[in-house]
Amino acid sequence: MPVLNGKETLAIIKSERNTQSIPIIVFTTSSSPADSDFCKKFEVEMITKPTTPEDLNIVITKVIAACQ
């Protein structure tokens, strides 16, 4: 992202009254507890990108469930 990083973008979206209710899923390569805590602060689901087809299936199931 050329101007803001993902965390900065998330913080702005969740701080604006007219955008804070938009559901967001963070799809990242990070498995850092600090990144997880940051997402929890904004009540956003953080999903670490899977490395196997089986794990991808789990992620897809989570995303579909979150969209319902």
Short mmCIF file of N, CA and C in Angstrom, two decimals:
data_model
loop_
_atom_site.label_atom_id
_atom_site.label_comp_id
_atom_site.label_asym_id
_atom_site.label_seq_id
_atom_site.Cartn_x
_atom_site.Cartn_y
_atom_site.Cartn_z
N MET A 1 0.86 -1.16 0.00
CA MET A 1 0.00 0.00 0.00
C MET A 1 0.91 1.23 0.00
N PRO A 2 0.77 2.07 -0.96
CA PRO A 2 1.74 3.16 -1.14
C PRO A 2 1.70 4.29 -0.10
N VAL A 3 0.55 4.58 0.49
CA VAL A 3 0.47 5.73 1.39
C VAL A 3 0.35 5.30 2.85
N LEU A 4 -0.58 4.40 3.12
CA LEU A 4 -0.79 3.91 4.49
C LEU A 4 -0.57 2.40 4.52
N ASN A 5 -0.14 1.89 5.68
CA ASN A 5 -0.06 0.44 5.81
C ASN A 5 -1.41 -0.11 6.27
N GLY A 6 -1.53 -1.41 6.37
CA GLY A 6 -2.79 -2.03 6.75
C GLY A 6 -3.30 -1.61 8.12
N LYS A 7 -2.40 -1.53 9.08
CA LYS A 7 -2.81 -1.13 10.43
C LYS A 7 -3.33 0.29 10.44
N GLU A 8 -2.66 1.19 9.75
CA GLU A 8 -3.11 2.58 9.69
C GLU A 8 -4.48 2.68 9.01
N THR A 9 -4.65 1.92 7.94
CA THR A 9 -5.92 1.93 7.23
C THR A 9 -7.04 1.39 8.12
N LEU A 10 -6.79 0.28 8.80
CA LEU A 10 -7.78 -0.30 9.70
C LEU A 10 -8.16 0.69 10.80
N ALA A 11 -7.18 1.34 11.40
CA ALA A 11 -7.45 2.30 12.47
C ALA A 11 -8.32 3.45 11.97
N ILE A 12 -8.06 3.92 10.76
CA ILE A 12 -8.87 5.02 10.22
C ILE A 12 -10.30 4.56 9.94
N ILE A 13 -10.44 3.40 9.30
CA ILE A 13 -11.79 2.89 9.00
C ILE A 13 -12.60 2.72 10.27
N LYS A 14 -11.99 2.16 11.31
CA LYS A 14 -12.71 1.88 12.55
C LYS A 14 -12.90 3.13 13.42
N SER A 15 -12.20 4.22 13.11
CA SER A 15 -12.37 5.44 13.91
C SER A 15 -13.41 6.39 13.33
N GLU A 16 -13.79 6.17 12.08
CA GLU A 16 -14.78 7.03 11.43
C GLU A 16 -16.18 6.48 11.67
N ARG A 17 -17.07 7.35 12.14
CA ARG A 17 -18.43 6.92 12.48
C ARG A 17 -19.15 6.25 11.32
N ASN A 18 -19.00 6.79 10.11
CA ASN A 18 -19.74 6.25 8.98
C ASN A 18 -19.07 5.03 8.33
N THR A 19 -17.90 4.61 8.80
CA THR A 19 -17.27 3.40 8.26
C THR A 19 -16.96 2.35 9.32
N GLN A 20 -17.12 2.68 10.60
CA GLN A 20 -16.69 1.77 11.66
C GLN A 20 -17.50 0.47 11.72
N SER A 21 -18.69 0.45 11.13
CA SER A 21 -19.49 -0.77 11.18
C SER A 21 -19.22 -1.71 10.00
N ILE A 22 -18.33 -1.32 9.09
CA ILE A 22 -17.98 -2.18 7.96
C ILE A 22 -17.24 -3.41 8.48
N PRO A 23 -17.74 -4.61 8.16
CA PRO A 23 -17.02 -5.81 8.62
C PRO A 23 -15.71 -5.96 7.85
N ILE A 24 -14.65 -6.26 8.58
CA ILE A 24 -13.32 -6.39 7.97
C ILE A 24 -12.69 -7.70 8.44
N ILE A 25 -12.04 -8.37 7.51
CA ILE A 25 -11.22 -9.54 7.82
C ILE A 25 -9.81 -9.22 7.34
N VAL A 26 -8.84 -9.30 8.25
CA VAL A 26 -7.44 -9.06 7.90
C VAL A 26 -6.84 -10.40 7.48
N PHE A 27 -6.39 -10.46 6.23
CA PHE A 27 -5.79 -11.67 5.67
C PHE A 27 -4.31 -11.39 5.52
N THR A 28 -3.48 -12.03 6.33
CA THR A 28 -2.08 -11.64 6.47
C THR A 28 -1.15 -12.84 6.54
N THR A 29 0.12 -12.61 6.29
CA THR A 29 1.12 -13.65 6.50
C THR A 29 1.60 -13.66 7.95
N SER A 30 1.21 -12.66 8.70
CA SER A 30 1.67 -12.52 10.09
C SER A 30 0.98 -13.51 11.02
N SER A 31 1.73 -14.02 11.97
CA SER A 31 1.15 -14.79 13.06
C SER A 31 1.58 -14.17 14.39
N SER A 32 1.97 -12.91 14.32
CA SER A 32 2.46 -12.17 15.48
C SER A 32 1.34 -11.92 16.49
N PRO A 33 1.58 -12.21 17.77
CA PRO A 33 0.60 -11.88 18.81
C PRO A 33 0.28 -10.38 18.85
N ALA A 34 1.26 -9.54 18.56
CA ALA A 34 1.02 -8.09 18.55
C ALA A 34 0.02 -7.71 17.46
N ASP A 35 0.14 -8.33 16.29
CA ASP A 35 -0.81 -8.06 15.20
C ASP A 35 -2.19 -8.60 15.55
N SER A 36 -2.23 -9.76 16.17
CA SER A 36 -3.50 -10.33 16.61
C SER A 36 -4.18 -9.42 17.64
N ASP A 37 -3.41 -8.93 18.58
CA ASP A 37 -3.95 -8.01 19.60
C ASP A 37 -4.46 -6.72 18.96
N PHE A 38 -3.75 -6.22 17.96
CA PHE A 38 -4.18 -5.01 17.26
C PHE A 38 -5.54 -5.24 16.61
N CYS A 39 -5.72 -6.38 15.95
CA CYS A 39 -7.00 -6.69 15.31
C CYS A 39 -8.11 -6.85 16.35
N LYS A 40 -7.81 -7.52 17.45
CA LYS A 40 -8.80 -7.69 18.51
C LYS A 40 -9.25 -6.35 19.08
N LYS A 41 -8.33 -5.41 19.17
CA LYS A 41 -8.65 -4.06 19.67
C LYS A 41 -9.78 -3.44 18.85
N PHE A 42 -9.80 -3.72 17.54
CA PHE A 42 -10.82 -3.16 16.66
C PHE A 42 -11.93 -4.17 16.34
N GLU A 43 -11.92 -5.31 17.05
CA GLU A 43 -12.92 -6.36 16.87
C GLU A 43 -12.96 -6.83 15.42
N VAL A 44 -11.77 -7.09 14.88
CA VAL A 44 -11.61 -7.52 13.50
C VAL A 44 -10.99 -8.92 13.49
N GLU A 45 -11.52 -9.78 12.65
CA GLU A 45 -10.99 -11.13 12.49
C GLU A 45 -9.65 -11.07 11.76
N MET A 46 -8.64 -11.73 12.30
CA MET A 46 -7.34 -11.82 11.63
C MET A 46 -7.12 -13.27 11.22
N ILE A 47 -6.87 -13.47 9.94
CA ILE A 47 -6.63 -14.82 9.42
C ILE A 47 -5.23 -14.84 8.81
N THR A 48 -4.41 -15.78 9.28
CA THR A 48 -3.07 -15.95 8.72
C THR A 48 -3.19 -16.78 7.45
N LYS A 49 -2.54 -16.32 6.41
CA LYS A 49 -2.61 -17.00 5.11
C LYS A 49 -2.15 -18.45 5.26
N PRO A 50 -2.93 -19.37 4.71
CA PRO A 50 -2.60 -20.78 4.85
C PRO A 50 -1.46 -21.21 3.93
N THR A 51 -0.82 -22.32 4.32
CA THR A 51 0.29 -22.84 3.53
C THR A 51 -0.04 -24.18 2.89
N THR A 52 -1.18 -24.78 3.26
CA THR A 52 -1.57 -26.07 2.68
C THR A 52 -3.01 -25.99 2.17
N PRO A 53 -3.38 -26.86 1.24
CA PRO A 53 -4.77 -26.86 0.77
C PRO A 53 -5.79 -27.12 1.89
N GLU A 54 -5.41 -27.96 2.84
CA GLU A 54 -6.31 -28.25 3.96
C GLU A 54 -6.55 -27.00 4.80
N ASP A 55 -5.48 -26.27 5.06
CA ASP A 55 -5.61 -25.04 5.84
C ASP A 55 -6.39 -23.98 5.06
N LEU A 56 -6.23 -23.96 3.74
CA LEU A 56 -6.99 -23.03 2.91
C LEU A 56 -8.48 -23.32 3.03
N ASN A 57 -8.85 -24.58 3.06
CA ASN A 57 -10.25 -24.96 3.23
C ASN A 57 -10.80 -24.44 4.55
N ILE A 58 -10.02 -24.52 5.61
CA ILE A 58 -10.44 -24.00 6.91
C ILE A 58 -10.65 -22.49 6.85
N VAL A 59 -9.73 -21.80 6.20
CA VAL A 59 -9.83 -20.34 6.06
C VAL A 59 -11.07 -19.96 5.26
N ILE A 60 -11.32 -20.64 4.17
CA ILE A 60 -12.49 -20.34 3.35
C ILE A 60 -13.76 -20.54 4.16
N THR A 61 -13.82 -21.60 4.93
CA THR A 61 -14.99 -21.85 5.79
C THR A 61 -15.18 -20.71 6.79
N LYS A 62 -14.09 -20.22 7.38
CA LYS A 62 -14.17 -19.10 8.35
C LYS A 62 -14.67 -17.83 7.66
N VAL A 63 -14.17 -17.56 6.47
CA VAL A 63 -14.57 -16.34 5.76
C VAL A 63 -16.04 -16.41 5.40
N ILE A 64 -16.50 -17.54 4.92
CA ILE A 64 -17.92 -17.69 4.57
C ILE A 64 -18.78 -17.51 5.82
N ALA A 65 -18.37 -18.10 6.92
CA ALA A 65 -19.14 -17.97 8.17
C ALA A 65 -19.19 -16.51 8.63
N ALA A 66 -18.10 -15.79 8.47
CA ALA A 66 -18.05 -14.39 8.88
C ALA A 66 -18.94 -13.51 8.02
N CYS A 67 -19.19 -13.93 6.80
CA CYS A 67 -20.00 -13.13 5.86
C CYS A 67 -21.49 -13.39 6.01
N GLN A 68 -21.87 -14.35 6.79
CA GLN A 68 -23.29 -14.68 6.93
C GLN A 68 -23.95 -13.93 8.04
#
